[in-house]
Coordinates of C-alpha atoms and ligand atoms in Angstrom, one line a residue:
X222 CA 0.0 0.0 0.0
X223 CA 1.0 3.6 -0.5
X224 CA 2.5 4.7 -3.8
X225 CA 5.8 6.5 -4.3
X226 CA 7.4 8.2 -7.2
X227 CA 10.8 9.9 -7.7
X228 CA 12.1 12.0 -10.6
X229 CA 15.4 13.4 -11.5
X230 CA 16.2 14.9 -14.8
X231 CA 15.9 18.2 -16.8
X232 CA 12.1 18.6 -16.8
X233 CA 9.9 20.2 -14.1
X234 CA 9.5 17.4 -11.6
X235 CA 6.2 18.5 -10.1
X236 CA 3.9 17.5 -12.9
X237 CA 5.7 14.2 -13.5
X238 CA 5.5 13.3 -9.8
X239 CA 1.8 14.2 -9.6
X240 CA 0.8 12.4 -12.7
X241 CA 2.7 9.4 -11.4
X242 CA 0.8 9.5 -8.2
X243 CA -2.5 9.6 -10.1
X244 CA -1.7 6.2 -11.6
X245 CA -0.8 4.9 -8.1
X246 CA -3.9 6.1 -6.3
X247 CA -5.1 2.5 -6.4
X248 CA -2.5 1.9 -3.7
X249 CA -4.0 4.3 -1.3
X250 CA -5.7 7.8 -1.3
X251 CA -5.7 9.0 2.3
X252 CA -3.3 11.8 1.6
X253 CA -0.8 12.9 -1.1
X254 CA 2.3 14.9 -1.2
X255 CA 5.2 16.1 -3.3
X256 CA 8.7 17.4 -2.3
X257 CA 10.8 19.2 -4.9
X258 CA 14.3 20.6 -4.7
X259 CA 14.8 24.2 -5.7
X260 CA 17.9 26.3 -5.1
X261 CA 19.3 23.8 -2.5
X262 CA 16.0 23.8 -0.5
X263 CA 13.3 21.2 -0.3
X264 CA 9.7 22.6 -0.9
X265 CA 6.7 20.5 0.0
X266 CA 3.0 20.4 -0.8
X267 CA 1.1 17.8 1.1
X268 CA -2.6 17.4 2.0
X269 CA -5.1 14.9 3.4
X270 CA -7.2 13.4 0.6
X271 CA -6.9 12.6 -3.0
X272 CA -4.0 13.5 -5.3
X273 CA -6.2 16.1 -7.1
X274 CA -6.0 18.4 -4.0
X275 CA -2.2 18.6 -4.2
X276 CA -2.5 18.9 -8.0
X277 CA -4.6 22.0 -7.7
X278 CA -2.0 23.7 -5.4
X279 CA 0.7 26.0 -6.7
X280 CA 3.3 24.1 -8.6
X281 CA 6.7 23.5 -7.0
X282 CA 9.6 24.4 -9.3
X283 CA 12.6 22.2 -9.7
X284 CA 13.9 19.1 -11.5
X285 CA 14.4 16.6 -8.6
X286 CA 11.7 15.4 -6.4
X287 CA 9.8 12.6 -4.7
X288 CA 6.0 12.1 -4.1
X289 CA 3.7 9.9 -2.2
X290 CA 0.0 8.7 -2.0
X291 CA -0.9 7.2 1.3
X292 CA -2.9 4.3 2.7
X293 CA -2.8 4.9 6.4
X294 CA -1.3 2.3 8.7
X295 CA 0.2 4.4 11.6
X296 CA -1.5 7.6 12.3
X297 CA -4.9 8.9 11.0
X298 CA -5.3 10.3 7.5
X299 CA -4.4 14.0 8.0
X300 CA -2.1 16.7 6.7
X301 CA 0.4 16.1 9.5
X302 CA 0.7 12.4 8.6
X303 CA 1.0 13.0 4.9
X304 CA 4.3 12.2 3.3
X305 CA 7.0 13.4 2.4
X306 CA 8.6 14.0 5.8
X307 CA 11.7 16.1 6.4
X308 CA 14.2 16.0 9.2
X309 CA 14.5 19.0 11.5
X310 CA 16.9 20.9 9.3
X311 CA 14.6 20.5 6.3
X312 CA 17.6 19.2 4.4
X313 CA 16.4 15.6 3.9
X314 CA 13.0 14.3 2.8
X315 CA 11.6 10.8 2.6
X316 CA 8.6 9.0 1.2
X317 CA 7.9 5.5 2.4
X318 CA 5.7 2.5 1.6
X319 CA 5.5 -0.3 4.2
X320 CA 5.7 -0.6 8.0
X321 CA 8.7 0.1 10.2
X322 CA 7.9 -2.3 13.0
X323 CA 10.4 -1.1 15.5
X324 CA 9.5 2.6 15.0
X325 CA 8.5 3.1 18.6
X326 CA 11.9 2.1 19.9
X327 CA 13.6 4.2 17.3
X328 CA 11.4 7.1 18.0
X329 CA 12.1 6.9 21.7
X330 CA 15.8 6.8 21.0
X331 CA 15.7 9.8 18.6
X332 CA 13.5 11.8 21.0
X333 CA 16.0 11.2 23.8
X334 CA 18.6 12.8 21.4
X335 CA 16.4 15.8 21.1
X336 CA 14.6 15.1 17.8
X337 CA 11.1 16.5 17.6
X338 CA 8.6 14.5 15.5
X339 CA 6.0 16.2 13.3
X340 CA 3.7 13.2 12.7
X341 CA 2.3 10.1 14.2
X342 CA 3.7 7.8 11.5
X343 CA 6.3 5.0 11.7
X344 CA 7.8 6.4 8.5
X345 CA 9.2 9.6 9.9
X346 CA 11.9 7.8 11.9
X347 CA 13.6 7.0 8.5
X348 CA 14.3 10.6 7.7
X349 CA 15.6 11.5 11.1
X350 CA 17.9 8.5 11.1
X351 CA 19.2 9.4 7.6
X352 CA 20.0 12.9 8.9
X353 CA 21.7 11.5 12.0
X354 CA 23.8 9.1 9.9
X355 CA 24.7 11.6 7.2
X356 CA 28.5 12.2 7.0
X357 CA 28.8 13.6 3.5
X358 CA 27.4 10.7 1.5
X359 CA 23.7 10.2 1.2
X360 CA 23.9 6.6 0.1
X361 CA 26.1 5.7 3.0
X362 CA 23.6 7.4 5.4
X363 CA 20.8 5.3 3.9
X364 CA 22.7 2.1 4.2
X365 CA 23.5 2.8 7.9
X366 CA 19.8 3.7 8.4
X367 CA 18.6 0.4 6.9
X368 CA 20.6 -1.5 9.5
X369 CA 18.3 -0.1 12.1
X370 CA 15.0 -0.7 10.4
X371 CA 12.8 -3.7 11.0
X372 CA 9.7 -4.4 8.9
X373 CA 8.8 -3.9 5.3
X374 CA 9.7 -0.9 3.2
X375 CA 10.3 0.8 -0.1
X376 CA 11.5 4.3 0.4
X377 CA 13.1 7.2 -1.4
X378 CA 15.3 9.9 0.1
X379 CA 16.5 13.3 -1.3
X380 CA 18.8 15.8 0.2
X381 CA 18.4 19.5 -0.6
X382 CA 21.9 20.1 -2.1
X383 CA 22.4 16.7 -3.7
X384 CA 21.5 15.9 -7.3
X385 CA 20.5 12.3 -6.6
X386 CA 17.7 10.2 -5.2
X387 CA 18.4 7.1 -3.1
X388 CA 15.8 4.3 -3.0
X389 CA 15.8 1.2 -1.0
X390 CA 13.6 -1.9 -0.9
X391 CA 12.9 -4.6 1.6
X392 CA 9.5 -6.2 1.2
X393 CA 7.6 -3.5 -0.7
X394 CA 8.0 -3.0 -4.5
X395 CA 10.2 -0.4 -6.1
X396 CA 11.1 0.0 -9.7
X397 CA 13.6 2.2 -11.5
X398 CA 12.7 3.8 -14.8
X399 CA 15.5 4.6 -17.2
X400 CA 15.2 7.6 -19.4
X401 CA 17.4 10.0 -21.5
X402 CA 19.0 12.5 -19.1
X403 CA 16.3 11.5 -16.6
X404 CA 15.6 8.6 -14.3
X405 CA 12.7 7.6 -12.1
X406 CA 11.6 5.6 -9.1
X407 CA 8.1 4.2 -8.7
X408 CA 6.1 1.7 -6.7
X409 CA 4.8 0.4 -10.0
X410 CA 5.5 0.7 -13.7
X411 CA 2.1 2.4 -14.4
X412 CA 3.4 5.6 -12.8
X413 CA 6.3 6.0 -15.2
X414 CA 5.3 4.2 -18.4
X415 CA 4.4 7.4 -20.2
X416 CA 8.1 8.4 -19.9
X417 CA 9.9 5.1 -20.3
X418 CA 9.6 1.4 -21.0
X419 CA 13.0 0.4 -19.7
X420 CA 12.9 -0.6 -16.1
X421 CA 14.8 -2.3 -13.4
X422 CA 12.8 -4.1 -10.7
X423 CA 14.7 -3.7 -7.4
X424 CA 14.9 -6.9 -5.4
X425 CA 14.6 -7.1 -1.6
X426 CA 17.7 -5.9 0.2
X427 CA 18.8 -3.6 -2.6
X428 CA 19.5 0.1 -2.6
X429 CA 19.7 2.2 -5.7
X430 CA 21.1 5.6 -6.4
X431 CA 19.9 7.6 -9.4
X432 CA 21.1 10.8 -10.9
X433 CA 19.9 12.3 -14.2
X434 CA 22.8 10.4 -15.9
X435 CA 23.3 7.2 -14.0
X436 CA 21.8 4.4 -12.1
X437 CA 23.6 2.2 -9.6
X438 CA 22.2 -0.7 -7.6
X439 CA 23.9 -2.2 -4.5
X440 CA 23.0 -4.8 -2.0
X441 CA 22.5 -3.8 1.7
X442 CA 26.2 -4.6 2.2
X443 CA 27.1 -1.8 -0.3
X444 CA 28.3 -4.2 -3.0
X445 CA 27.5 -3.1 -6.5
X446 CA 24.9 -5.3 -8.4
X447 CA 24.5 -6.0 -12.1
X448 CA 21.6 -4.0 -13.7
X449 CA 18.8 -6.2 -14.9
X450 CA 17.1 -4.0 -17.4
X451 CA 13.7 -5.1 -18.7
X452 CA 11.3 -3.8 -21.3
X453 CA 7.7 -3.2 -20.4
X454 CA 5.3 -4.5 -23.1
X455 CA 2.0 -2.8 -22.3
X456 CA 0.7 0.6 -23.1
X457 CA -0.7 3.4 -21.0
X458 CA -3.9 3.4 -23.0
X459 CA -4.7 0.0 -21.4
X460 CA -4.5 1.7 -18.0
X461 CA -7.0 4.5 -18.9
X462 CA -10.8 4.6 -18.6
X463 CA -11.5 4.9 -22.4
X464 CA -14.9 6.6 -21.9
X465 CA -16.2 4.4 -19.1
X466 CA -17.3 6.2 -16.0
X467 CA -15.2 4.0 -13.8
X468 CA -12.3 1.6 -14.3
X469 CA -14.3 -1.1 -12.6
X470 CA -17.0 -0.9 -15.3
X471 CA -14.5 -0.8 -18.1
X472 CA -12.7 -3.8 -16.6
X473 CA -15.9 -5.8 -16.2
X474 CA -16.7 -5.2 -19.9
X475 CA -13.1 -6.2 -20.9
X476 CA -13.7 -9.7 -19.7
X477 CA -14.4 -11.4 -23.0
X478 CA -11.0 -10.1 -24.3
X479 CA -9.3 -11.1 -21.2
X480 CA -10.8 -14.6 -21.4
X481 CA -9.7 -14.9 -25.0
X482 CA -6.1 -13.8 -24.2
X483 CA -5.8 -15.9 -21.1
X484 CA -7.1 -19.0 -22.9
X485 CA -3.9 -18.8 -25.0
X486 CA -1.6 -19.1 -22.0
X487 CA 0.3 -22.3 -22.2
X488 CA 0.5 -24.6 -19.1
X489 CA 3.6 -26.8 -18.9
X490 CA 3.5 -28.1 -15.3
X491 CA 5.0 -31.4 -14.5
X492 CA 2.7 -33.7 -12.5
X493 CA 5.4 -34.7 -10.2
X494 CA 3.9 -34.0 -6.7
X495 CA 1.7 -35.6 -4.2
X496 CA -0.7 -32.9 -3.2
X497 CA -1.6 -29.3 -4.2
X498 CA -2.0 -26.4 -1.8
X499 CA -3.7 -23.3 -3.2
X500 CA -2.9 -20.1 -1.3
X501 CA -4.1 -16.5 -2.0
X502 CA -6.0 -13.5 -0.5
X503 CA -9.4 -11.9 -1.1
X504 CA -10.8 -12.4 -4.6
X505 CA -7.7 -14.3 -5.7
X506 CA -8.4 -16.8 -2.9
X507 CA -11.9 -17.3 -4.2
X508 CA -10.5 -18.1 -7.6
X509 CA -8.2 -20.6 -5.9
X510 CA -11.2 -22.1 -4.1
X511 CA -13.0 -22.6 -7.4
X512 CA -9.7 -24.1 -8.6
X513 CA -9.8 -26.6 -5.7
X514 CA -13.3 -27.8 -6.8
X515 CA -12.2 -28.0 -10.5
X516 CA -8.9 -29.8 -9.9
X517 CA -10.5 -32.3 -7.6
X518 CA -13.4 -32.9 -9.9
X519 CA -11.5 -32.9 -13.2
X520 CA -8.1 -34.2 -12.3
X521 CA -9.0 -36.1 -9.2
X522 CA -6.1 -34.7 -7.2
X523 CA -6.6 -33.6 -3.6
X524 CA -6.3 -29.8 -3.1
X525 CA -5.9 -28.0 0.2
X526 CA -7.3 -24.5 0.2
X527 CA -5.4 -21.9 2.4
X528 CA -5.9 -18.2 3.1
X529 CA -2.5 -16.6 2.7
X530 CA -2.8 -14.3 5.8
X531 CA -3.2 -17.5 7.9
X532 CA -0.9 -19.7 6.1
X533 CA 2.4 -18.9 7.7
X534 CA 1.1 -18.8 11.3
X535 CA -0.2 -22.4 11.3
X536 CA 1.5 -25.8 11.1
X537 CA 1.6 -26.5 7.4
X538 CA 3.5 -29.8 7.3
X539 CA 4.8 -28.8 3.9
X540 CA 7.5 -31.0 2.2
X541 CA 9.3 -31.3 -1.1
X542 CA 6.5 -33.4 -2.6
X543 CA 4.0 -30.6 -2.4
X544 CA 3.0 -28.2 -5.1
X545 CA 2.1 -24.8 -3.7
X546 CA 0.0 -22.7 -6.2
X547 CA -0.3 -19.0 -5.2
X548 CA -2.6 -16.6 -7.1
X549 CA -2.1 -12.9 -7.1
X550 CA -3.2 -10.1 -9.4
X551 CA -0.6 -7.7 -8.2
X552 CA 2.1 -10.2 -7.5
X553 CA 3.0 -8.0 -4.5
X554 CA 0.5 -9.0 -1.8
X555 CA 2.6 -9.3 1.4
X556 CA 0.7 -12.4 2.8
X557 CA 0.9 -14.3 -0.5
X558 CA 4.5 -13.5 -0.9
X559 CA 5.2 -14.7 2.6
X560 CA 3.5 -17.9 1.7
X561 CA 5.7 -18.4 -1.3
X562 CA 8.8 -17.8 0.8
X563 CA 7.6 -20.3 3.5
X564 CA 6.8 -22.9 0.9
X565 CA 10.2 -22.6 -0.7
X566 CA 11.9 -22.8 2.7
X567 CA 10.1 -26.1 3.3
X568 CA 11.3 -27.4 0.0
X569 CA 7.9 -27.4 -1.8
X570 CA 7.6 -26.4 -5.4
X571 CA 5.9 -23.1 -6.0
X572 CA 3.9 -21.9 -8.9
X573 CA 2.5 -18.4 -9.2
X574 CA -0.6 -17.4 -11.2
X575 CA 0.1 -13.7 -11.5
X576 CA -1.1 -10.8 -13.5
X577 CA 1.6 -8.2 -13.1
X578 CA 4.6 -9.3 -15.1
X579 CA 7.9 -9.3 -13.2
X580 CA 6.2 -8.5 -9.9
X581 CA 7.9 -9.8 -6.8
X582 CA 5.8 -13.0 -6.6
X583 CA 6.3 -13.7 -10.3
X584 CA 10.1 -13.4 -9.8
X585 CA 10.3 -15.5 -6.6
X586 CA 8.2 -18.5 -7.5
X587 CA 9.8 -21.6 -9.2
X588 CA 7.3 -21.4 -12.1
X589 CA 5.0 -18.6 -13.2
X590 CA 1.8 -18.6 -15.2
X591 CA 0.8 -15.1 -16.3
X592 CA -2.9 -14.3 -16.6
X593 CA -3.5 -11.9 -19.4
X594 CA -5.9 -9.5 -17.8
X595 CA -3.8 -6.3 -18.6
X596 CA -3.6 -3.6 -16.0
X597 CA -6.4 -3.8 -13.5
X598 CA -6.8 -0.4 -11.9
X599 CA -10.2 -0.6 -10.0
X600 CA -9.5 -1.6 -6.4
X601 CA -12.3 -4.3 -6.7
X602 CA -10.8 -7.1 -8.7
X603 CA -13.0 -8.2 -11.7
X604 CA -11.2 -9.1 -14.9
X605 CA -8.2 -10.4 -12.9
X606 CA -10.6 -12.8 -11.2
X607 CA -12.0 -14.2 -14.4
X608 CA -8.5 -14.6 -15.8
X609 CA -7.5 -16.5 -12.7
X610 CA -10.6 -18.8 -13.1
X611 CA -9.6 -19.5 -16.7
X612 CA -6.1 -20.5 -15.6
X613 CA -7.6 -22.8 -12.9
X614 CA -9.7 -24.5 -15.6
X615 CA -6.7 -24.9 -17.8
X616 CA -4.7 -26.2 -15.0
X617 CA -7.4 -28.7 -14.0
X618 CA -7.6 -30.1 -17.5
X619 CA -3.9 -30.1 -17.9
X620 CA -3.4 -32.1 -14.7
X621 CA -6.2 -34.5 -15.9
X622 CA -4.5 -34.9 -19.2
X623 CA -7.7 -33.9 -20.9
X624 CA -8.5 -31.5 -23.6
X625 CA -10.1 -28.2 -22.5
X626 CA -12.9 -27.4 -24.9
X627 CA -13.5 -23.7 -24.1
X628 CA -15.2 -22.5 -27.3
X629 CA -18.5 -21.6 -25.7
X630 CA -17.2 -19.4 -22.9
X631 CA -16.4 -16.1 -24.6
X632 CA -19.7 -15.7 -26.6
X633 CA -21.7 -16.7 -23.5
X634 CA -19.9 -14.2 -21.4
X635 CA -20.8 -11.5 -23.9
X636 CA -24.4 -12.6 -23.7
X637 CA -24.4 -12.1 -19.9
X638 CA -22.7 -8.7 -20.2
X639 CA -25.5 -7.6 -22.6
X640 CA -27.9 -7.9 -19.7
X641 CA -26.3 -5.0 -17.9
X642 CA -29.4 -2.8 -18.1
X643 CA -31.5 -5.5 -16.5
X644 CA -29.0 -5.9 -13.7
X645 CA -28.9 -2.1 -13.2
X646 CA -32.7 -2.1 -12.8
X647 CA -32.4 -4.8 -10.1
X648 CA -29.7 -2.8 -8.4
X649 CA -32.2 0.1 -8.3
X650 CA -34.7 -2.1 -6.6
X651 CA -32.3 -3.5 -3.9
X652 CA -29.7 -0.8 -3.2
X653 CA -31.3 0.5 0.0
X654 CA -31.1 -2.8 1.8
X655 CA -28.5 -2.9 4.5
X656 CA -27.8 -6.7 4.7
X657 CA -27.5 -9.4 2.1
X658 CA -27.0 -13.1 2.1
X659 CA -25.2 -14.8 -0.8
X660 CA -25.6 -18.6 -1.3
X661 CA -24.2 -21.2 -3.7
X662 CA -23.2 -24.8 -3.7
X663 CA -20.3 -26.8 -4.9
X664 CA -18.1 -24.9 -7.4
X665 CA -20.5 -22.0 -7.2
X666 CA -20.1 -21.5 -3.5
X667 CA -16.8 -19.5 -4.0
X668 CA -18.8 -17.3 -6.3
X669 CA -21.2 -16.5 -3.5
X670 CA -18.1 -15.5 -1.5
X671 CA -16.8 -13.3 -4.3
X672 CA -20.2 -11.7 -5.0
X673 CA -20.6 -10.8 -1.3
X674 CA -17.0 -9.4 -1.2
X675 CA -17.7 -7.2 -4.2
X676 CA -20.8 -5.9 -2.6
X677 CA -19.1 -5.2 0.7
X678 CA -16.0 -3.5 -0.6
X679 CA -17.6 -1.0 -3.0
X680 CA -21.1 -0.4 -1.7
X681 CA -20.4 -0.8 2.1
X682 CA -23.5 -3.1 2.5
X683 CA -23.0 -6.0 4.8
X684 CA -23.1 -9.2 2.9
X685 CA -22.5 -12.8 4.1
X686 CA -21.8 -15.7 1.9
X687 CA -22.7 -19.3 2.8
X688 CA -22.8 -22.7 1.2
X689 CA -26.5 -22.9 0.6
X690 CA -26.8 -26.1 2.7
X691 CA -25.3 -24.3 5.7
X692 CA -28.2 -21.8 6.1
X693 CA -30.2 -24.1 8.3
X694 CA -27.2 -24.4 10.7
X695 CA -27.5 -20.9 11.8
X696 CA -27.8 -18.0 9.3
X697 CA -31.4 -18.9 8.4
X698 CA -32.3 -17.1 11.6
X699 CA -31.2 -13.8 10.0
X700 CA -33.6 -14.2 7.1
X701 CA -36.5 -11.8 7.0
X702 CA -38.0 -9.5 4.5
X703 CA -35.3 -7.0 5.5
X704 CA -32.5 -9.3 4.3
X705 CA -32.5 -10.3 0.7
X706 CA -30.6 -13.4 -0.5
X707 CA -28.7 -13.6 -3.8
X708 CA -28.9 -17.3 -4.7
X709 CA -26.6 -18.9 -7.4
X710 CA -28.7 -21.7 -8.7
X711 CA -27.9 -22.7 -12.3
X712 CA -29.1 -26.1 -13.7
X713 CA -26.3 -28.3 -12.4
X714 CA -25.9 -31.4 -10.4
X715 CA -26.9 -29.6 -7.1
X716 CA -29.8 -27.6 -8.6
X717 CA -32.5 -29.4 -6.7
X718 CA -30.7 -29.0 -3.4
X719 CA -30.1 -25.3 -3.9
X720 CA -33.7 -24.9 -5.1
X721 CA -34.9 -26.4 -1.7
X722 CA -32.7 -23.9 0.2
X723 CA -34.3 -21.1 -1.7
X724 CA -37.7 -22.4 -0.8
X725 CA -36.6 -22.4 2.9
X726 CA -35.8 -18.7 2.5
X727 CA -39.1 -17.9 0.8
X728 CA -41.0 -19.7 3.6
X729 CA -39.4 -17.2 6.0
X730 CA -40.4 -14.2 3.9
X731 CA -36.9 -13.6 2.6
X732 CA -36.6 -12.0 -0.7
X733 CA -34.6 -13.9 -3.3
X734 CA -32.7 -12.8 -6.4
X735 CA -31.6 -15.9 -8.2
X736 CA -29.0 -16.4 -10.9
X737 CA -30.5 -19.2 -12.9
X738 CA -30.2 -21.0 -16.3
X739 CA -32.3 -19.6 -19.2
X740 CA -35.5 -21.5 -19.6
X741 CA -35.8 -22.5 -16.0
X742 CA -39.4 -21.4 -15.2
X743 CA -39.7 -23.2 -11.9
X744 CA -37.1 -20.9 -10.3
X745 CA -39.5 -18.0 -10.9
X746 CA -42.0 -19.5 -8.5
X747 CA -39.5 -19.3 -5.6
X748 CA -37.6 -16.1 -6.5
X749 CA -38.6 -12.5 -6.4
X750 CA -36.2 -11.7 -9.3
X751 CA -34.3 -13.9 -11.6
X752 CA -31.1 -13.1 -13.6
X753 CA -30.9 -15.6 -16.4
X754 CA -27.6 -16.8 -17.8
X755 CA -27.3 -19.0 -20.9
X756 CA -27.1 -22.7 -20.6
X757 CA -23.5 -24.0 -20.7
X758 CA -21.7 -27.2 -19.7
X759 CA -22.2 -27.2 -16.0
X760 CA -18.5 -26.8 -15.0
X761 CA -18.5 -23.4 -16.7
X762 CA -21.3 -21.8 -14.6
X763 CA -18.8 -20.1 -12.2
X764 CA -17.5 -18.1 -15.2
X765 CA -21.0 -16.9 -16.2
X766 CA -22.2 -16.2 -12.7
X767 CA -19.2 -13.9 -12.1
X768 CA -20.6 -11.2 -14.4
X769 CA -24.0 -10.5 -12.8
X770 CA -22.4 -10.5 -9.3
X771 CA -19.9 -7.9 -10.4
X772 CA -22.4 -5.7 -12.2
X773 CA -24.9 -5.9 -9.4
X774 CA -22.3 -4.7 -6.9
X775 CA -21.1 -2.0 -9.3
X776 CA -24.5 -0.5 -9.9
X777 CA -25.5 -0.6 -6.3
X778 CA -22.3 1.2 -5.4
X779 CA -23.0 3.8 -8.1
X780 CA -26.6 4.3 -6.9
X781 CA -25.3 4.8 -3.4
X782 CA -23.0 7.5 -4.7
X783 CA -19.8 5.7 -3.9
X784 CA -16.7 5.7 -6.1
X785 CA -16.2 2.0 -6.8
X786 CA -12.6 2.6 -8.0
X787 CA -11.6 4.0 -4.7
X788 CA -13.5 2.2 -1.9
X789 CA -12.9 3.6 1.6
X790 CA -10.2 2.1 3.7
X791 CA -8.9 -0.2 0.9
X792 CA -6.0 -0.2 -1.5
X793 CA -5.4 -2.4 -4.4
X794 CA -2.0 -3.8 -3.6
X795 CA -1.8 -4.9 0.0
X796 CA 1.9 -4.9 0.7
X797 CA 1.6 -4.9 4.5
X798 CA 0.6 -7.7 6.8
Ligands
LIG149 O1 -3.1 -8.6 -5.8 P1 -3.8 -9.8 -5.2 O2 -4.6 -10.6 -6.2 O3 -2.8 -10.6 -4.4 O4 -4.8 -9.2 -4.2 C1 -5.5 -10.0 -3.3 C2 -6.6 -9.2 -2.6 O5 -6.1 -8.2 -1.9 C3 -7.6 -8.7 -3.6 O6 -8.2 -9.7 -4.4 C4 -8.8 -8.0 -2.9 O7 -9.5 -8.9 -2.2 C5 -9.6 -7.2 -3.9 N1 -9.9 -5.9 -3.4 C6 -11.0 -7.8 -4.1 O8 -11.8 -7.1 -5.0

């Protein structure tokens, strides 16, 4: 979380830094700030709220600077907790992404030495330590500082009279962009892609120094490292709204293309393992749960489903015969990354299903399978989810040694998307309810989880998801006319069972919106509203059901006046624990 940008070159830094931040707002939007060097002084603009507030302030002049958009961890969203922070002399400034876990101890130590803090953040200790450690060489001061820091970080430091920026990485992403007579730092390529396609992804325990002419990378012992320059192969256009009101809506409608592209991804995985463990967070974890159902059903291989944030704190009994499959859109999620590292430590083979090329998880796993969703900007994951599902189908068929006949998927998905107006009308009918239940069975149960998550995160309506058969073990007590249920009930092998569960809800005056298969007239008798999806081979229903769930959540959020691209308290890339 948090996004950082650094620029050094011959152009005015202010606009470059702010436009970079705008691309990184998906990482947090509690406050924004810019620091620019001018005449050997550091000038700062920073404010609580979105980047546009800093953008509308008077421009800072100068050709070297750093900037930050914040997702709050330590200290409330406020002007005083906005980055960049300076030391007491105003000579040094820092922007930081991550958490300095031992900041209290460091703060106490610095306070005892007379340092006065201007914020409640953990990050501010970095700049005071750099100032304290400075003896004529900024890079040396940062290296010394790093030795005192515990936790995860990517940060950039500038000094008022030095034509250089120092960046360091341990646990949070940081990329260097290479230009002509200019160089950049950023949390993510999207912030700098309009200026350069040549990048170096810093690894953990690396520090880099950039000037307008040169880039050098060292490890935390100060030893110079070879420069691993890579070319970015996507365009900025893909990361723009292209006429849609929100990125989320655009990304929902991009799904037929995403499916087509992701279906082309080759899978070459050896079948040399005894069990599969799927690990991920949030939406990606629901894709992995669908994967569990599919792999067990199609390939008859047992799959253990794990939530990444729990994974490393429990006894996992992993060994070298295990295959650990992690899924991550960003490839930077701290919990998922930690799961990869743990699995590797225990000798298991790791495979990453990742969207962002060359992201940390993609680089650290033994084998990577890239989804081809393109840049996903909306905080609520949509097209990445469908691409993850496609890979799970491909993987299940590959492991089963069977052919994956996927021809009907893309046209049927388009058909479901064409029902958007109908789904919008349903949203109009239901958007004022404060609680929802989502139910599904078998491979559609994870879809209930995903539908409920979408609704929660962007519309702030409480939604709970249950396997339909679990209702009678407790949640049925919640059902009343005040709490509608969204039931996923296509014509599949558990149709009759889910149908009975819907009847149980109706018998208790619960309102039911059902996602059902076209032609199913019986379902109308027990549902208040029905969203029909086309008939497909039953294993493909999770793909089709995804679309109405996403659209329903989107339109409800819109009707409630929320910005679905920037849900409160969330960030797209969760790089802290
Ligand atoms: O980048 P990742 O796929 O690893 O992210 C995992 C979750 O943080 C993410 O899916 C989150 O749940 C989304 N906001 C859901 O829409």
